[in-house]
Amino acid sequence: MPAGDSFYITTPIYYPSDVPHIGHGYTSVAVDTLARWHRQAGDDTWMLTGTDEHGQKMLRAAAANGVTPQQWVDKLVSESWFPLLETLDVANDDFIRTTQERHEKNVQVFFQRLYDAGYIYAGEYEALYCVGCEEFKPESEIVDGTGPFEGLKVCAIHSKPLELLQEKNYFFKLSEFQDRLLELYKNEPDFVRPHSARNEVVSFVSQGLKDLSISRSTFDWGIPLPWDESHVIYVWVDALLNYATAVGYGSDEETFARRWPAYHVVGKDILRFHAVIWPALLMAAGVDVPKGVFAHGWLLVGGEKMSKSKLTGIAPTEITDVFGSDAYRFYFLSAIAFGQDGSFSWEDLSARYQAELANGFGNLASRTIAMTSKYFDGVVPDPHVYDEADVEIQRIVERAVSGADAAIEAFRIDEAIREIWTIVDALNGYITAMAPWALEKNRVAAENESAEAAATVQSVGDAIAGGDVEVNAELRAAIFELQVAVEHQQARLATVIYTCLEGLRALAVLLSPVIPQATRKLWVALGAEQTLGSLAAQPIREAGAWGKLAPGTKVTSLTPLFPRVESQP
Ligand code: MSP
């Protein structure tokens, strides 16, 4: 995308009925990484996250805890959901709560428009509802219960009994949008990604759509319908509207025009809401559909979708307390193909932390800084003539930048990291092959020989003052050659160390959206801030332009970026 374009990206808004687990954190760090990349590329970026606070699930959780729903959500949002962003180092631009006035008021504006346009009607409804999903379940997701739920119909996702609801509802004429939706998927093949998710959506919509119940009248924890206050708006459609109300829908048309449409990243469990219902609602209201919906897979623990209700939930702090937020971000974003399911295990996390972050990247950084201190008094040396091996590193960096940018455009964060990691691997191989310590050893040896020869010239000269001119000239030629050798080794060493430092400079920029803390530390150690400014200000798509780190800059010592982890839960 050309720099400067608007890039608005969202996470789903989370149910704060419970505390966050690593699955929620996964979506958030993925979206944060995509947003950071675009922000650093100069795109007009906006990242939104938030909480979905209405609905029956919330009402029941509050009742079970003996407080009002508002008290319950206020407590969870401030004690668990805001802190999650700190824990994972998420740099969101906004946080929307569906109980905020900016949301409630404009959701009503939206539905009034739909009602006035004739897309809503009143009807009777009877169907099986899952409070866990906050959804009337389709046949395909209703299964027979087992164990304590023998004889009951249960939700295929939550394995909990479904409730038969029979009430007067208002309906949205979703069925009228089948053709327009199919046309959308056809004309914009990337509207739903990955393509496996797209195919699933197309086949679902091709089978026909039923009208959607958009209100509930048996409880009042929600946004009242403007034309019939005895109904509250169905929590899912209330929630979907957050993406629009947060950027000014209904109240600030200028901001809305600047930001909208958005890209939505969601777990595959909620794809249909985003790829079917949401665009249809927008079409009905005459608003542009989203730019795209990307469905990622599930984190599996012990082969099952990790979830709090099934007691497989792991809190993000369990990981960050031991490994840090960078490791959390790196691990989930690199180890799982974005769009597919991935299994979490402590062993895998620990092994990748050690191999890739500590030994791969961290060690490369410490070694390079240490060699700069040792061989060049901590000053970035001036590179001399580049050999083929040096130029190859430059090529690898350049390729990695364009490869990673293309992967990010395709929402494949894992592939982007793989592209960037080619630099880490290449530099580690380069250091082994160039053996700077050997260059230094040769330099020191040549320097010693030259000094010895100079001393000989001196003593010969003293002994036969003005005598054997021949001997003197031979020795002087030898000294000259030795000095040339010294300079050559010195120049080669400077070029090799500069190549490593400049490679690290590119790595700091490219990895900053993924591991913001370690790269900031590295940036400071490289002394880059002094001449290049802050890390966040480095244009990411130009990270491959060679020679940005200024020779003469002072580097500072670097404590290990990824220290050894002694214990794990
Ligand atoms: N409130 C709705 C979303 C409304 S968006 C308009 C909701 N909330 S949720 O808290 O239950 O889940 C939100 C998201 O958390 C999922 O879509 C998914 O992105 C993420 N995950 C929850 N469990 C997960 C895993 N086990 N694995 C990966 N992501 C998971 O649904």
CSV table of N, CA and C in Angstrom, one decimal, residues 332-390:
chain,number,residue,atom,x,y,z
A,332,PHE,N,3.9,-16.5,19.8
A,332,PHE,CA,2.6,-16.8,19.1
A,332,PHE,C,2.5,-16.4,17.7
A,333,LEU,N,3.2,-15.3,17.4
A,333,LEU,CA,3.1,-14.7,16.0
A,333,LEU,C,4.1,-15.5,15.1
A,334,SER,N,5.1,-16.1,15.6
A,334,SER,CA,6.0,-16.8,14.6
A,334,SER,C,5.7,-18.3,14.6
A,335,ALA,N,5.3,-18.8,15.7
A,335,ALA,CA,5.2,-20.3,15.7
A,335,ALA,C,3.9,-20.8,15.0
A,336,ILE,N,2.9,-19.9,14.9
A,336,ILE,CA,1.6,-20.4,14.3
A,336,ILE,C,1.4,-19.7,13.0
A,337,ALA,N,1.1,-20.4,12.0
A,337,ALA,CA,0.8,-19.8,10.7
A,337,ALA,C,-0.5,-19.0,10.9
A,338,PHE,N,-0.5,-17.7,10.7
A,338,PHE,CA,-1.6,-16.9,11.0
A,338,PHE,C,-2.8,-17.3,10.0
A,339,GLY,N,-3.9,-17.8,10.6
A,339,GLY,CA,-5.0,-18.3,9.8
A,339,GLY,C,-5.3,-19.7,10.2
A,340,GLN,N,-4.3,-20.4,10.8
A,340,GLN,CA,-4.5,-21.8,11.2
A,340,GLN,C,-4.4,-22.0,12.7
A,341,ASP,N,-4.9,-23.1,13.1
A,341,ASP,CA,-4.8,-23.4,14.5
A,341,ASP,C,-3.4,-23.7,14.9
A,342,GLY,N,-3.1,-23.5,16.2
A,342,GLY,CA,-1.7,-23.9,16.7
A,342,GLY,C,-1.8,-24.3,18.1
A,343,SER,N,-1.0,-25.3,18.4
A,343,SER,CA,-1.0,-25.9,19.7
A,343,SER,C,0.0,-25.1,20.6
A,344,PHE,N,-0.4,-24.8,21.8
A,344,PHE,CA,0.5,-24.2,22.7
A,344,PHE,C,1.1,-25.2,23.7
A,345,SER,N,2.4,-25.1,23.9
A,345,SER,CA,3.0,-25.9,25.0
A,345,SER,C,4.2,-25.2,25.6
A,346,TRP,N,4.4,-25.3,26.9
A,346,TRP,CA,5.5,-24.7,27.6
A,346,TRP,C,6.8,-25.1,27.0
A,347,GLU,N,6.9,-26.4,26.6
A,347,GLU,CA,8.2,-26.9,26.1
A,347,GLU,C,8.5,-26.2,24.8
A,348,ASP,N,7.5,-26.0,23.9
A,348,ASP,CA,7.8,-25.4,22.6
A,348,ASP,C,8.2,-23.9,22.8
A,349,LEU,N,7.4,-23.2,23.7
A,349,LEU,CA,7.7,-21.8,24.0
A,349,LEU,C,9.2,-21.7,24.5
A,350,SER,N,9.5,-22.5,25.4
A,350,SER,CA,10.8,-22.4,26.1
A,350,SER,C,11.9,-22.7,25.1
A,351,ALA,N,11.7,-23.7,24.2
A,351,ALA,CA,12.7,-24.1,23.2
A,351,ALA,C,12.9,-23.0,22.2
A,352,ARG,N,11.8,-22.4,21.8
A,352,ARG,CA,11.9,-21.3,20.8
A,352,ARG,C,12.6,-20.1,21.4
A,353,TYR,N,12.2,-19.8,22.6
A,353,TYR,CA,12.8,-18.7,23.3
A,353,TYR,C,14.3,-18.8,23.3
A,354,GLN,N,14.8,-20.0,23.7
A,354,GLN,CA,16.2,-20.2,23.8
A,354,GLN,C,16.9,-20.2,22.4
A,355,ALA,N,16.3,-20.9,21.5
A,355,ALA,CA,17.0,-21.1,20.2
A,355,ALA,C,16.9,-19.8,19.4
A,356,GLU,N,15.7,-19.3,19.2
A,356,GLU,CA,15.6,-18.2,18.3
A,356,GLU,C,15.8,-16.8,18.9
A,357,LEU,N,15.2,-16.5,20.1
A,357,LEU,CA,15.4,-15.2,20.6
A,357,LEU,C,16.8,-15.1,21.3
A,358,ALA,N,17.1,-16.0,22.3
A,358,ALA,CA,18.3,-15.9,23.0
A,358,ALA,C,19.6,-16.2,22.2
A,359,ASN,N,19.6,-17.4,21.6
A,359,ASN,CA,20.8,-17.8,20.9
A,359,ASN,C,20.9,-17.1,19.5
A,360,GLY,N,19.7,-17.0,18.8
A,360,GLY,CA,19.7,-16.5,17.5
A,360,GLY,C,19.9,-15.0,17.4
A,361,PHE,N,18.9,-14.2,17.9
A,361,PHE,CA,18.9,-12.8,17.8
A,361,PHE,C,19.7,-12.1,18.9
A,362,GLY,N,19.4,-12.5,20.1
A,362,GLY,CA,20.1,-11.9,21.3
A,362,GLY,C,21.6,-12.0,21.3
A,363,ASN,N,22.0,-13.2,20.9
A,363,ASN,CA,23.5,-13.4,20.9
A,363,ASN,C,24.2,-12.6,19.8
A,364,LEU,N,23.5,-12.5,18.7
A,364,LEU,CA,24.0,-11.8,17.5
A,364,LEU,C,24.2,-10.3,18.0
A,365,ALA,N,23.3,-9.8,18.7
A,365,ALA,CA,23.3,-8.4,19.1
A,365,ALA,C,24.5,-8.2,20.1
A,366,SER,N,24.5,-9.1,21.1
A,366,SER,CA,25.6,-8.9,22.1
A,366,SER,C,27.0,-9.1,21.5
A,367,ARG,N,27.1,-10.1,20.7
A,367,ARG,CA,28.5,-10.3,20.1
A,367,ARG,C,28.9,-9.1,19.3
A,368,THR,N,28.0,-8.6,18.5
A,368,THR,CA,28.4,-7.5,17.6
A,368,THR,C,28.8,-6.3,18.4
A,369,ILE,N,28.0,-6.0,19.4
A,369,ILE,CA,28.3,-4.8,20.3
A,369,ILE,C,29.6,-5.0,21.0
A,370,ALA,N,29.8,-6.2,21.5
A,370,ALA,CA,31.0,-6.5,22.3
A,370,ALA,C,32.2,-6.4,21.4
A,371,MET,N,32.1,-6.9,20.1
A,371,MET,CA,33.3,-6.8,19.2
A,371,MET,C,33.6,-5.3,18.9
A,372,THR,N,32.5,-4.5,18.7
A,372,THR,CA,32.7,-3.1,18.4
A,372,THR,C,33.5,-2.4,19.6
A,373,SER,N,33.1,-2.8,20.8
A,373,SER,CA,33.8,-2.2,22.0
A,373,SER,C,35.2,-2.7,22.0
A,374,LYS,N,35.4,-4.0,21.7
A,374,LYS,CA,36.8,-4.5,21.9
A,374,LYS,C,37.7,-4.0,20.8
A,375,TYR,N,37.2,-4.1,19.5
A,375,TYR,CA,38.1,-3.8,18.4
A,375,TYR,C,38.1,-2.3,18.0
A,376,PHE,N,37.1,-1.6,18.3
A,376,PHE,CA,37.0,-0.2,17.9
A,376,PHE,C,36.7,0.8,19.0
A,377,ASP,N,37.0,0.4,20.2
A,377,ASP,CA,36.7,1.3,21.3
A,377,ASP,C,35.3,1.7,21.4
A,378,GLY,N,34.4,0.9,20.9
A,378,GLY,CA,33.0,1.2,21.0
A,378,GLY,C,32.5,2.2,20.0
A,379,VAL,N,33.3,2.5,19.0
A,379,VAL,CA,32.9,3.5,18.0
A,379,VAL,C,32.5,2.7,16.7
A,380,VAL,N,31.4,3.0,16.1
A,380,VAL,CA,31.0,2.4,14.8
A,380,VAL,C,32.1,2.7,13.8
A,381,PRO,N,32.7,1.6,13.2
A,381,PRO,CA,33.8,1.9,12.3
A,381,PRO,C,33.3,2.3,10.9
A,382,ASP,N,34.2,2.8,10.1
A,382,ASP,CA,33.9,3.2,8.8
A,382,ASP,C,34.1,2.0,7.9
A,383,PRO,N,33.1,1.6,7.1
A,383,PRO,CA,33.3,0.5,6.2
A,383,PRO,C,34.3,0.8,5.1
A,384,HIS,N,35.1,-0.1,4.6
A,384,HIS,CA,35.9,0.1,3.4
A,384,HIS,C,35.3,-0.5,2.2
A,385,VAL,N,36.2,-1.2,1.4
A,385,VAL,CA,35.6,-1.8,0.2
A,385,VAL,C,34.8,-3.0,0.6
A,386,TYR,N,33.5,-3.1,0.0
A,386,TYR,CA,32.7,-4.2,0.3
A,386,TYR,C,33.0,-5.4,-0.6
A,387,ASP,N,33.2,-6.6,0.0
A,387,ASP,CA,33.4,-7.9,-0.7
A,387,ASP,C,32.1,-8.5,-1.1
A,388,GLU,N,32.2,-9.5,-1.8
A,388,GLU,CA,31.0,-10.2,-2.2
A,388,GLU,C,30.1,-10.7,-1.0
A,389,ALA,N,30.8,-11.2,0.0
A,389,ALA,CA,30.1,-11.7,1.2
A,389,ALA,C,29.3,-10.5,1.9
A,390,ASP,N,29.9,-9.3,1.9
A,390,ASP,CA,29.2,-8.2,2.5
A,390,ASP,C,28.0,-7.8,1.7
